[in-house]
Each structure stands twice: as C-alpha cells, then as structure tokens.
Amino acid sequence: MGDEVRIVEVGPRDGLQNEKTPITVEARIAFIEALIAAGFPTIEIGSFVSPKAIPQMANSDHVLQAVDHHADREFHVLVPNERGYDAAVTAGAQVIAVFASASEGFSRANINCTIAESIERFKPVLTRAKADGIKVRGYVSCVLGCPYDGEVKPAAVASVAKQLWDQGCYEVSLGDTIGVGTPARARQLLRAVAGEVPMANLGMHFHDTYGQALANIYAGLEEGARVIDSAAGGLGGCPYAPGATGNVATEDVVYMLEGMGIKTGIDMTKLLAATNTVSELIGRPPVSRVASALNAKAKAARTA
Ligand code: HMG
Ligand code: MG
C-alpha cells in the first residue's frame, strides 16, 4: 500500500467540541502542545463558529495564537462563513476548513441552511482565501448516512465534494458523521467521489459509532486513499448528530499503520500521555482500544 499516509489529528476540535465537561483554554493549549510533542504535523485546533452553538470552541483565537509559533506544523480551524473567516485570519490562521453536508437534514441542523446555500456562503470565503494565500480544506458530512434523512447516495456526496474542489479546496474530507458505514460502502463511496476529486486529495473522516471506522479506513487505503482524520483517545462526537460518538481513535490508527509497515512519525508513548491527560480532565477513560491496552499493560507492569 506504500508508505505515504497523512494523519490529520482532529481531537482538539472534533473531539472536544462535543465533550460535556468544559475544559479551559489553557488545557486545550496544553493538549495541542502534547500532540505537537508526539509528532503530529497537522492538527485541527478549533472553530470560528457561534459560541452559543458550540461553547466548547469559544476562544479558539487564543488557542491558535498560543500554538502558532510552531512554524513547522499546520493548524486547521473550522470556518462557517465570512464572519468566521475574518476572525480566523485576524487570529493568524493559515489553513481553514469549510464544512458542508451531503444531506439536507444535517445541513439545516448543523449550519442552519440548505446545501446550496452553504456552497454560496463559502464562495466569498474561498475567493478571499485564495487572494490571502490561505489554504482551504472542505468537509462533506453524512457521507454514509444522515441522522435526519437516512440513506445518503454516493452521487450526492460526489456532487458536493466536486463543488468544494472546483471552488478551490485543496482537499475534501469525507465525514461519516454518525459512523454507520461499513467497508464495502466506504470503498464504493471513495470510488464514486474519486471520479470528481482525485483520490490523493480525499480525506477519510470516519466516526466510530458502530465500531467500523478502522475497517473502513483499511478498505479506503486499499482503494488508494491516503489521508486519515482521527482523534486522540477517540474523543468526541457531533453536537448535531444525536448518539454519534467520536472519531476513530488516533492510537488505533497509528497502531494499525505501524503494524502494516507504514511509518507515521508519531511517538505512541507521548500520544498516550496526551490522551490520558485530556481524558482525566473530561472525566472518562479513552475509548481507544490501543490506549486501553497500553494503559492496562503499564498498570500491570507497575504492580508487578
Ligand atoms: P445562523 O443562525 O444561520 O446565522 O448560524 P446567523 O448569522 O443568524 O447567526 C446566529 C448567531 O451566531 C448570531 O449571534 C451571530 O452573531 C452568530 P446572536 O445574534 O444569536 O447572538 N455568528 C457567529 N458567531 C461567531 N462566529 C461566527 C458566527 N456566525 C454567526 N462565525 C452558523 C449559522 C453556522 C454560524 C451557526 O449555525 C453555527 O455556528 N453552527 C455551528 C456549526 C458547528 O460548528 N458544527 C460542528 C462542526 S461540523 C462537524 O462536526 C462535522 C465534521 O466533523 C465532519 C463530520 O464528522 O461529518 C466537520
Ligand atoms: Mg467529525
């Protein structure tokens, strides 16, 4: 499968945005610093959205400004509209992510507009970003199912992905927001979308609600996809997708990739330390199987 895989660590955004126990800006910064120390080149660190909608991501400007001096790393922030763009750029953002949905029900619930309206909303953002030399990543949510509309057809995903790509997104990340996908469907989806956006520019953003994310990623790797979004400890979920749990856990992805001979550059011990610290703050153990196994092993060694 080659060895060119890029992990986008989304724990500080997608993970923490849905955790009920609030954690301080200082703790968010410390979490990101720990992830930087573990070796992540790309980290999604916050959102410039309404703090009434997502209070966990308030003050993302302070977070970005605190970590921005790591010039060798790429920090991503979510931007829903021009207002968010202004705030992100003022805070120093160099990479932003816009987010659309493949289903109307989720688009309405998440960003209060239709899919077509969201694409219109992103146009001035993308135009300005191009002029300002800012990279834009595009997300498509509900690519394998929607909590409101049910089934989502690959052609619907391909259509939204194409519009984001045509507008200038450098990469389109495909979100299985509610984690309902299975490997054959993930494979079929990637093939369909790769007809519109090059496979090399597609991200796999799979939530693990039904425990299928790692299998789906493996199927995607076999198809040639090489970008994986994951969250340390399997943190989080989506506030507008009731019952959805977190992203695939980064520890599990790293363990699988390294086991396949694909070098990730991630220091597992440091990643585990970052996960354990944030897990203590939010008051629940990591859902990552690898993190649980390594923690149990370390505990057994201490008591031996
Ligand atoms: P709206 O109600 O359509 O827009 O919200 P509005 O212009 O009427 O604004 C509503 C309020 O938000 C107003 O404040 C605005 O000032 C404020 P109020 O008058 O009520 O006090 N506002 C803003 N505040 C800060 N920053 C801004 C901004 N824009 C408006 N940029 C809006 C539209 C998108 C803003 C709102 O619905 C929102 O913020 N939604 C949150 C969306 C979100 O962050 N969702 C979670 C992330 S997406 C996700 O998790 C999926 C993903 O992981 C992929 C996957 O898994 O599928 C990416
Ligand atoms: Mg997500």
mmCIF file of C-alpha atoms and ligand atoms in Angstrom:
data_model
loop_
_atom_site.group_PDB
_atom_site.id
_atom_site.type_symbol
_atom_site.label_atom_id
_atom_site.label_comp_id
_atom_site.label_asym_id
_atom_site.label_seq_id
_atom_site.Cartn_x
_atom_site.Cartn_y
_atom_site.Cartn_z
ATOM 1 C CA MET A 1 0.000 0.000 0.000
ATOM 2 C CA GLY A 2 3.045 2.307 0.024
ATOM 3 C CA ASP A 3 4.015 4.428 2.979
ATOM 4 C CA GLU A 4 2.600 7.861 2.238
ATOM 5 C CA VAL A 5 -0.189 8.300 4.768
ATOM 6 C CA ARG A 6 -1.019 11.627 6.399
ATOM 7 C CA ILE A 7 -2.900 11.798 9.691
ATOM 8 C CA VAL A 8 -4.930 14.916 10.497
ATOM 9 C CA GLU A 9 -5.352 14.949 14.270
ATOM 10 C CA VAL A 10 -8.785 16.450 14.957
ATOM 11 C CA GLY A 11 -9.111 15.723 18.689
ATOM 12 C CA PRO A 12 -8.756 19.322 19.896
ATOM 13 C CA ARG A 13 -11.658 20.343 17.615
ATOM 14 C CA ASP A 14 -13.946 17.455 16.662
ATOM 15 C CA GLY A 15 -13.103 15.658 19.901
ATOM 16 C CA LEU A 16 -13.507 18.459 22.402
ATOM 17 C CA GLN A 17 -16.436 20.191 20.648
ATOM 18 C CA ASN A 18 -18.811 17.538 21.951
ATOM 19 C CA GLU A 19 -17.385 16.787 25.378
ATOM 20 C CA LYS A 20 -19.795 17.817 28.109
ATOM 21 C CA THR A 21 -17.184 18.639 30.734
ATOM 22 C CA PRO A 22 -15.792 22.039 29.775
ATOM 23 C CA ILE A 23 -12.045 22.305 29.684
ATOM 24 C CA THR A 24 -10.141 25.552 29.912
ATOM 25 C CA VAL A 25 -8.363 27.340 27.087
ATOM 26 C CA GLU A 26 -5.087 26.594 28.904
ATOM 27 C CA ALA A 27 -5.909 22.867 28.957
ATOM 28 C CA ARG A 28 -6.807 22.943 25.247
ATOM 29 C CA ILE A 29 -3.455 24.574 24.515
ATOM 30 C CA ALA A 30 -1.603 22.051 26.692
ATOM 31 C CA PHE A 31 -3.362 19.198 24.858
ATOM 32 C CA ILE A 32 -2.267 20.591 21.487
ATOM 33 C CA GLU A 33 1.291 21.116 22.755
ATOM 34 C CA ALA A 34 1.352 17.478 23.869
ATOM 35 C CA LEU A 35 0.155 16.385 20.418
ATOM 36 C CA ILE A 36 2.850 18.525 18.801
ATOM 37 C CA ALA A 37 5.438 16.831 21.023
ATOM 38 C CA ALA A 38 4.055 13.453 19.908
ATOM 39 C CA GLY A 39 4.903 14.392 16.329
ATOM 40 C CA PHE A 40 1.658 15.372 14.577
ATOM 41 C CA PRO A 41 2.348 17.575 11.552
ATOM 42 C CA THR A 42 -1.310 18.627 11.135
ATOM 43 C CA ILE A 43 -3.737 19.379 13.969
ATOM 44 C CA GLU A 44 -7.268 20.800 13.807
ATOM 45 C CA ILE A 45 -7.349 23.024 16.848
ATOM 46 C CA GLY A 46 -10.642 24.928 16.952
ATOM 47 C CA SER A 47 -13.612 26.582 15.285
ATOM 48 C CA PHE A 48 -14.695 30.117 14.494
ATOM 49 C CA VAL A 49 -18.400 29.368 14.833
ATOM 50 C CA SER A 50 -21.133 30.743 17.057
ATOM 51 C CA PRO A 51 -20.086 30.253 20.709
ATOM 52 C CA LYS A 52 -23.778 29.846 21.501
ATOM 53 C CA ALA A 53 -23.893 26.844 19.157
ATOM 54 C CA ILE A 54 -20.571 25.301 20.241
ATOM 55 C CA PRO A 55 -19.405 26.814 23.553
ATOM 56 C CA GLN A 56 -16.546 24.293 23.778
ATOM 57 C CA MET A 57 -14.812 26.014 20.848
ATOM 58 C CA ALA A 58 -15.124 29.587 22.194
ATOM 59 C CA ASN A 59 -11.822 31.463 22.322
ATOM 60 C CA SER A 60 -10.268 29.435 19.519
ATOM 61 C CA ASP A 61 -8.397 32.643 18.621
ATOM 62 C CA HIS A 62 -6.441 32.424 21.898
ATOM 63 C CA VAL A 63 -5.734 28.749 21.269
ATOM 64 C CA LEU A 64 -4.426 29.392 17.761
ATOM 65 C CA GLN A 65 -2.294 32.326 18.841
ATOM 66 C CA ALA A 66 -0.729 30.261 21.630
ATOM 67 C CA VAL A 67 0.462 27.448 19.351
ATOM 68 C CA ASP A 68 1.056 29.376 16.132
ATOM 69 C CA HIS A 69 4.801 29.774 16.800
ATOM 70 C CA HIS A 70 5.295 26.120 15.786
ATOM 71 C CA ALA A 71 6.034 27.132 12.210
ATOM 72 C CA ASP A 72 6.775 23.553 11.155
ATOM 73 C CA ARG A 73 3.209 22.416 11.924
ATOM 74 C CA GLU A 74 -0.105 23.041 10.180
ATOM 75 C CA PHE A 75 -3.034 24.165 12.318
ATOM 76 C CA HIS A 76 -6.577 23.944 10.963
ATOM 77 C CA VAL A 77 -9.660 25.813 12.160
ATOM 78 C CA LEU A 78 -13.294 25.477 11.098
ATOM 79 C CA VAL A 79 -14.927 28.491 9.438
ATOM 80 C CA PRO A 80 -18.671 28.529 8.582
ATOM 81 C CA ASN A 81 -18.990 31.979 6.973
ATOM 82 C CA GLU A 82 -17.198 35.259 6.228
ATOM 83 C CA ARG A 83 -17.504 36.389 9.813
ATOM 84 C CA GLY A 84 -15.648 33.270 10.910
ATOM 85 C CA TYR A 85 -13.115 33.869 8.158
ATOM 86 C CA ASP A 86 -12.408 37.395 9.412
ATOM 87 C CA ALA A 87 -11.912 36.140 12.957
ATOM 88 C CA ALA A 88 -9.728 33.225 11.872
ATOM 89 C CA VAL A 89 -7.484 35.409 9.723
ATOM 90 C CA THR A 90 -7.191 38.028 12.456
ATOM 91 C CA ALA A 91 -6.024 35.253 14.792
ATOM 92 C CA GLY A 92 -3.387 34.222 12.247
ATOM 93 C CA ALA A 93 -4.983 31.168 10.612
ATOM 94 C CA GLN A 94 -3.187 29.888 7.531
ATOM 95 C CA VAL A 95 -5.383 26.865 6.902
ATOM 96 C CA ILE A 96 -9.144 26.874 7.355
ATOM 97 C CA ALA A 97 -11.830 24.259 6.815
ATOM 98 C CA VAL A 98 -15.313 24.923 5.460
ATOM 99 C CA PHE A 99 -17.962 22.310 6.109
ATOM 100 C CA ALA A 100 -20.925 21.265 4.011
ATOM 101 C CA SER A 101 -23.218 18.262 4.194
ATOM 102 C CA ALA A 102 -24.308 15.628 1.685
ATOM 103 C CA SER A 103 -27.774 15.607 3.258
ATOM 104 C CA GLU A 104 -30.238 18.471 3.643
ATOM 105 C CA GLY A 105 -31.408 17.445 7.121
ATOM 106 C CA PHE A 106 -27.944 17.652 8.636
ATOM 107 C CA SER A 107 -27.101 20.857 6.747
ATOM 108 C CA ARG A 108 -30.129 22.540 8.285
ATOM 109 C CA ALA A 109 -29.409 21.232 11.804
ATOM 110 C CA ASN A 110 -25.691 21.960 11.732
ATOM 111 C CA ILE A 111 -25.355 25.258 9.892
ATOM 112 C CA ASN A 112 -28.962 26.383 9.502
ATOM 113 C CA CYS A 113 -29.086 26.489 5.703
ATOM 114 C CA THR A 114 -29.554 24.276 2.654
ATOM 115 C CA ILE A 115 -26.613 22.573 0.957
ATOM 116 C CA ALA A 116 -26.849 25.032 -1.962
ATOM 117 C CA GLU A 117 -26.934 27.995 0.414
ATOM 118 C CA SER A 118 -23.870 26.694 2.245
ATOM 119 C CA ILE A 119 -21.941 26.417 -1.015
ATOM 120 C CA GLU A 120 -22.937 30.032 -1.843
ATOM 121 C CA ARG A 121 -21.827 31.076 1.643
ATOM 122 C CA PHE A 122 -18.411 29.510 1.116
ATOM 123 C CA LYS A 123 -17.797 31.206 -2.255
ATOM 124 C CA PRO A 124 -16.665 34.575 -0.866
ATOM 125 C CA VAL A 125 -14.648 32.756 1.809
ATOM 126 C CA LEU A 126 -12.809 30.739 -0.838
ATOM 127 C CA THR A 127 -12.284 33.781 -3.054
ATOM 128 C CA ARG A 128 -10.811 35.780 -0.193
ATOM 129 C CA ALA A 129 -8.715 32.844 0.995
ATOM 130 C CA LYS A 130 -7.201 32.491 -2.462
ATOM 131 C CA ALA A 131 -6.338 36.205 -2.536
ATOM 132 C CA ASP A 132 -4.909 35.990 1.006
ATOM 133 C CA GLY A 133 -2.848 32.852 0.318
ATOM 134 C CA ILE A 134 -4.811 30.770 2.831
ATOM 135 C CA LYS A 135 -5.379 27.075 2.213
ATOM 136 C CA VAL A 136 -8.949 25.787 2.478
ATOM 137 C CA ARG A 137 -9.943 22.245 3.307
ATOM 138 C CA GLY A 138 -13.507 21.160 2.566
ATOM 139 C CA TYR A 139 -15.605 18.771 4.614
ATOM 140 C CA VAL A 140 -18.635 16.843 3.461
ATOM 141 C CA SER A 141 -20.671 15.405 6.350
ATOM 142 C CA CYS A 142 -23.076 12.471 6.447
ATOM 143 C CA VAL A 143 -21.349 10.722 3.565
ATOM 144 C CA LEU A 144 -22.561 7.269 4.602
ATOM 145 C CA GLY A 145 -25.838 8.155 6.281
ATOM 146 C CA CYS A 146 -27.691 11.027 7.931
ATOM 147 C CA PRO A 147 -29.347 11.111 11.370
ATOM 148 C CA TYR A 148 -32.273 13.062 9.866
ATOM 149 C CA ASP A 149 -32.598 11.865 6.257
ATOM 150 C CA GLY A 150 -31.331 8.271 6.494
ATOM 151 C CA GLU A 151 -29.641 6.875 3.423
ATOM 152 C CA VAL A 152 -27.202 9.093 1.502
ATOM 153 C CA LYS A 153 -26.253 8.165 -2.056
ATOM 154 C CA PRO A 154 -22.566 8.277 -3.142
ATOM 155 C CA ALA A 155 -23.593 10.507 -6.083
ATOM 156 C CA ALA A 156 -24.906 13.130 -3.636
ATOM 157 C CA VAL A 157 -21.560 13.117 -1.819
ATOM 158 C CA ALA A 158 -19.629 13.286 -5.090
ATOM 159 C CA SER A 159 -21.667 16.301 -6.177
ATOM 160 C CA VAL A 160 -20.939 18.309 -3.011
ATOM 161 C CA ALA A 161 -17.280 17.211 -2.985
ATOM 162 C CA LYS A 162 -16.909 18.359 -6.605
ATOM 163 C CA GLN A 163 -18.351 21.775 -5.813
ATOM 164 C CA LEU A 164 -15.886 22.252 -2.930
ATOM 165 C CA TRP A 165 -12.992 21.050 -5.087
ATOM 166 C CA ASP A 166 -13.999 23.237 -8.047
ATOM 167 C CA GLN A 167 -14.161 26.245 -5.748
ATOM 168 C CA GLY A 168 -10.549 25.697 -4.719
ATOM 169 C CA CYS A 169 -10.436 23.415 -1.688
ATOM 170 C CA TYR A 170 -7.076 21.616 -1.750
ATOM 171 C CA GLU A 171 -8.549 18.525 -0.083
ATOM 172 C CA VAL A 172 -12.032 17.233 0.633
ATOM 173 C CA SER A 173 -12.551 15.228 3.788
ATOM 174 C CA LEU A 174 -15.436 12.773 3.762
ATOM 175 C CA GLY A 175 -17.219 12.636 7.110
ATOM 176 C CA ASP A 176 -19.090 9.544 8.218
ATOM 177 C CA THR A 177 -20.562 11.768 10.905
ATOM 178 C CA ILE A 178 -22.655 9.081 12.573
ATOM 179 C CA GLY A 179 -20.271 6.192 11.966
ATOM 180 C CA VAL A 180 -22.752 3.934 10.198
ATOM 181 C CA GLY A 181 -20.561 2.970 7.238
ATOM 182 C CA THR A 182 -19.157 -0.483 6.564
ATOM 183 C CA PRO A 183 -16.069 -1.303 4.467
ATOM 184 C CA ALA A 184 -17.818 -2.196 1.209
ATOM 185 C CA ARG A 185 -19.843 1.028 1.341
ATOM 186 C CA ALA A 186 -16.798 3.107 2.247
ATOM 187 C CA ARG A 187 -14.993 1.600 -0.722
ATOM 188 C CA GLN A 188 -17.926 2.287 -3.064
ATOM 189 C CA LEU A 189 -18.135 5.848 -1.774
ATOM 190 C CA LEU A 190 -14.447 6.573 -2.311
ATOM 191 C CA ARG A 191 -14.610 5.169 -5.844
ATOM 192 C CA ALA A 192 -17.614 7.362 -6.652
ATOM 193 C CA VAL A 193 -16.103 10.540 -5.214
ATOM 194 C CA ALA A 194 -12.715 9.859 -6.814
ATOM 195 C CA GLY A 195 -14.493 10.322 -10.157
ATOM 196 C CA GLU A 196 -14.773 14.025 -9.240
ATOM 197 C CA VAL A 197 -11.884 14.698 -6.831
ATOM 198 C CA PRO A 198 -8.514 12.906 -7.099
ATOM 199 C CA MET A 199 -8.175 10.081 -4.568
ATOM 200 C CA ALA A 200 -4.945 11.691 -3.301
ATOM 201 C CA ASN A 201 -6.986 14.731 -2.249
ATOM 202 C CA LEU A 202 -9.684 12.861 -0.330
ATOM 203 C CA GLY A 203 -9.651 12.548 3.452
ATOM 204 C CA MET A 204 -11.264 9.721 5.410
ATOM 205 C CA HIS A 205 -13.055 11.255 8.387
ATOM 206 C CA PHE A 206 -14.789 8.308 9.943
ATOM 207 C CA HIS A 207 -16.550 8.370 13.288
ATOM 208 C CA ASP A 208 -16.524 5.069 15.145
ATOM 209 C CA THR A 209 -20.076 4.868 16.482
ATOM 210 C CA TYR A 210 -20.640 1.325 15.178
ATOM 211 C CA GLY A 211 -17.013 0.218 15.590
ATOM 212 C CA GLN A 212 -16.400 0.133 11.836
ATOM 213 C CA ALA A 213 -14.054 3.075 11.358
ATOM 214 C CA LEU A 214 -10.766 1.194 11.328
ATOM 215 C CA ALA A 215 -12.135 -1.415 8.903
ATOM 216 C CA ASN A 216 -13.472 1.381 6.692
ATOM 217 C CA ILE A 217 -10.081 3.095 6.724
ATOM 218 C CA TYR A 218 -8.373 -0.154 5.751
ATOM 219 C CA ALA A 219 -10.763 -0.508 2.816
ATOM 220 C CA GLY A 220 -10.053 3.107 1.870
ATOM 221 C CA LEU A 221 -6.305 2.526 1.998
ATOM 222 C CA GLU A 222 -6.775 -0.410 -0.368
ATOM 223 C CA GLU A 223 -8.605 1.965 -2.722
ATOM 224 C CA GLY A 224 -5.652 4.371 -2.603
ATOM 225 C CA ALA A 225 -6.900 6.987 -0.110
ATOM 226 C CA ARG A 226 -4.022 8.313 1.985
ATOM 227 C CA VAL A 227 -5.384 10.997 4.341
ATOM 228 C CA ILE A 228 -6.888 9.927 7.669
ATOM 229 C CA ASP A 229 -8.645 12.171 10.199
ATOM 230 C CA SER A 230 -8.561 10.794 13.730
ATOM 231 C CA ALA A 231 -8.909 11.995 17.313
ATOM 232 C CA ALA A 232 -6.599 11.140 20.205
ATOM 233 C CA GLY A 233 -8.401 8.750 22.531
ATOM 234 C CA GLY A 234 -11.386 8.594 20.155
ATOM 235 C CA LEU A 235 -12.680 11.790 21.737
ATOM 236 C CA GLY A 236 -15.919 13.467 20.903
ATOM 237 C CA GLY A 237 -18.852 13.248 18.551
ATOM 238 C CA CYS A 238 -21.067 15.759 16.810
ATOM 239 C CA PRO A 239 -23.474 18.035 18.684
ATOM 240 C CA TYR A 240 -25.936 17.860 15.759
ATOM 241 C CA ALA A 241 -25.816 14.088 15.304
ATOM 242 C CA PRO A 242 -27.542 12.639 18.379
ATOM 243 C CA GLY A 243 -25.863 9.474 19.640
ATOM 244 C CA ALA A 244 -22.848 9.758 17.356
ATOM 245 C CA THR A 245 -19.589 9.038 19.149
ATOM 246 C CA GLY A 246 -16.076 10.223 18.445
ATOM 247 C CA ASN A 247 -13.732 9.923 15.518
ATOM 248 C CA VAL A 248 -11.676 6.811 15.049
ATOM 249 C CA ALA A 249 -9.034 6.860 17.785
ATOM 250 C CA THR A 250 -5.605 8.030 16.654
ATOM 251 C CA GLU A 251 -3.855 5.381 18.774
ATOM 252 C CA ASP A 252 -5.759 2.644 16.938
ATOM 253 C CA VAL A 253 -4.918 4.142 13.530
ATOM 254 C CA VAL A 254 -1.232 4.562 14.388
ATOM 255 C CA TYR A 255 -1.018 1.009 15.746
ATOM 256 C CA MET A 256 -2.614 -0.408 12.607
ATOM 257 C CA LEU A 257 -0.472 1.635 10.208
ATOM 258 C CA GLU A 258 2.790 0.865 12.007
ATOM 259 C CA GLY A 259 1.790 -2.802 12.041
ATOM 260 C CA MET A 260 1.380 -2.597 8.276
ATOM 261 C CA GLY A 261 4.880 -1.155 7.942
ATOM 262 C CA ILE A 262 3.606 2.370 7.249
ATOM 263 C CA LYS A 263 5.658 4.893 9.206
ATOM 264 C CA THR A 264 3.542 7.570 10.908
ATOM 265 C CA GLY A 265 6.241 9.541 12.720
ATOM 266 C CA ILE A 266 4.046 9.516 15.824
ATOM 267 C CA ASP A 267 5.529 8.695 19.235
ATOM 268 C CA MET A 268 2.898 6.383 20.749
ATOM 269 C CA THR A 269 4.106 6.913 24.335
ATOM 270 C CA LYS A 270 3.743 10.676 24.029
ATOM 271 C CA LEU A 271 0.396 10.355 22.240
ATOM 272 C CA LEU A 272 -0.867 8.130 25.056
ATOM 273 C CA ALA A 273 0.290 10.661 27.636
ATOM 274 C CA ALA A 274 -1.625 13.428 25.795
ATOM 275 C CA THR A 275 -4.730 11.248 25.648
ATOM 276 C CA ASN A 276 -4.542 10.246 29.310
ATOM 277 C CA THR A 277 -4.176 13.828 30.480
ATOM 278 C CA VAL A 278 -7.160 15.087 28.478
ATOM 279 C CA SER A 279 -9.214 12.013 29.465
ATOM 280 C CA GLU A 280 -8.683 12.822 33.136
ATOM 281 C CA LEU A 281 -9.850 16.385 32.533
ATOM 282 C CA ILE A 282 -13.055 15.306 30.785
ATOM 283 C CA GLY A 283 -13.624 12.616 33.361
ATOM 284 C CA ARG A 284 -13.780 9.442 31.298
ATOM 285 C CA PRO A 285 -11.239 6.901 30.087
ATOM 286 C CA PRO A 286 -10.194 6.865 26.420
ATOM 287 C CA VAL A 287 -12.403 4.732 24.156
ATOM 288 C CA SER A 288 -9.348 3.753 22.109
ATOM 289 C CA ARG A 289 -8.717 0.012 22.324
ATOM 290 C CA VAL A 290 -4.972 0.522 21.892
ATOM 291 C CA ALA A 291 -4.850 3.213 24.593
ATOM 292 C CA SER A 292 -6.798 0.929 26.956
ATOM 293 C CA ALA A 293 -4.479 -1.982 26.225
ATOM 294 C CA LEU A 294 -1.317 0.077 26.712
ATOM 295 C CA ASN A 295 -2.674 1.626 29.920
ATOM 296 C CA ALA A 296 -3.559 -1.825 31.274
ATOM 297 C CA LYS A 297 -0.109 -3.112 30.365
ATOM 298 C CA ALA A 298 1.573 -0.163 32.077
ATOM 299 C CA LYS A 299 -0.580 -0.667 35.183
ATOM 300 C CA ALA A 300 0.282 -4.368 35.301
ATOM 301 C CA ALA A 301 3.987 -3.543 35.000
ATOM 302 C CA ARG A 302 3.720 -1.028 37.874
ATOM 303 C CA THR A 303 2.007 -3.519 40.198
ATOM 304 C CA ALA A 304 4.220 -6.486 39.248
HETATM 305 P P1 HMG B 1 -27.244 31.133 11.692
HETATM 306 O O1 HMG B 1 -28.189 31.138 12.821
HETATM 307 O O2 HMG B 1 -27.747 30.653 10.398
HETATM 308 O O3 HMG B 1 -26.594 32.523 11.367
HETATM 309 O O4 HMG B 1 -25.940 30.334 12.172
HETATM 310 P P2 HMG B 1 -26.788 33.940 11.911
HETATM 311 O O5 HMG B 1 -25.984 34.801 11.012
HETATM 312 O O6 HMG B 1 -28.231 34.267 12.124
HETATM 313 O O7 HMG B 1 -26.078 33.915 13.350
HETATM 314 C C1 HMG B 1 -26.590 33.299 14.515
HETATM 315 C C2 HMG B 1 -25.756 33.748 15.694
HETATM 316 O O8 HMG B 1 -24.424 33.304 15.523
HETATM 317 C C3 HMG B 1 -25.667 35.274 15.819
HETATM 318 O O9 HMG B 1 -25.468 35.575 17.206
HETATM 319 C C4 HMG B 1 -24.387 35.596 15.087
HETATM 320 O O10 HMG B 1 -23.801 36.790 15.509
HETATM 321 C C5 HMG B 1 -23.520 34.403 15.464
HETATM 322 P P3 HMG B 1 -26.669 36.073 18.124
HETATM 323 O O11 HMG B 1 -27.274 37.239 17.409
HETATM 324 O O12 HMG B 1 -27.638 34.895 18.245
HETATM 325 O O13 HMG B 1 -26.006 36.416 19.419
HETATM 326 N N1 HMG B 1 -22.499 34.057 14.460
HETATM 327 C C6 HMG B 1 -21.209 33.841 14.762
HETATM 328 N N2 HMG B 1 -20.524 33.910 15.923
HETATM 329 C C7 HMG B 1 -19.197 33.623 15.894
HETATM 330 N N3 HMG B 1 -18.563 33.251 14.775
HETATM 331 C C8 HMG B 1 -19.207 33.181 13.592
HETATM 332 C C9 HMG B 1 -20.584 33.489 13.559
HETATM 333 N N4 HMG B 1 -21.518 33.495 12.581
HETATM 334 C C10 HMG B 1 -22.675 33.845 13.133
HETATM 335 N N5 HMG B 1 -18.557 32.800 12.504
HETATM 336 C C11 HMG B 1 -23.790 29.299 11.984
HETATM 337 C C12 HMG B 1 -25.008 29.834 11.261
HETATM 338 C C13 HMG B 1 -23.043 28.408 11.024
HETATM 339 C C14 HMG B 1 -22.919 30.460 12.406
HETATM 340 C C15 HMG B 1 -24.231 28.527 13.235
HETATM 341 O O14 HMG B 1 -25.249 27.619 12.881
HETATM 342 C C16 HMG B 1 -23.090 27.775 13.877
HETATM 343 O O15 HMG B 1 -22.137 28.351 14.394
HETATM 344 N N6 HMG B 1 -23.181 26.434 13.892
HETATM 345 C C17 HMG B 1 -22.179 25.564 14.473
HETATM 346 C C18 HMG B 1 -21.662 24.649 13.439
HETATM 347 C C19 HMG B 1 -20.600 23.730 14.011
HETATM 348 O O16 HMG B 1 -19.554 24.167 14.461
HETATM 349 N N7 HMG B 1 -20.882 22.395 13.998
HETATM 350 C C20 HMG B 1 -19.969 21.415 14.444
HETATM 351 C C21 HMG B 1 -18.818 21.253 13.490
HETATM 352 S S1 HMG B 1 -19.234 20.380 11.983
HETATM 353 C C22 HMG B 1 -18.857 18.727 12.335
HETATM 354 O O17 HMG B 1 -18.587 18.410 13.478
HETATM 355 C C23 HMG B 1 -18.757 17.730 11.210
HETATM 356 C C24 HMG B 1 -17.319 17.440 10.804
HETATM 357 O O18 HMG B 1 -16.556 16.967 11.899
HETATM 358 C C25 HMG B 1 -17.296 16.386 9.678
HETATM 359 C C26 HMG B 1 -18.095 15.148 10.017
HETATM 360 O O19 HMG B 1 -17.823 14.480 11.027
HETATM 361 O O20 HMG B 1 -19.003 14.883 9.245
HETATM 362 C C27 HMG B 1 -16.621 18.705 10.271
HETATM 363 MG MG MG B 2 -16.484 14.890 12.590
#
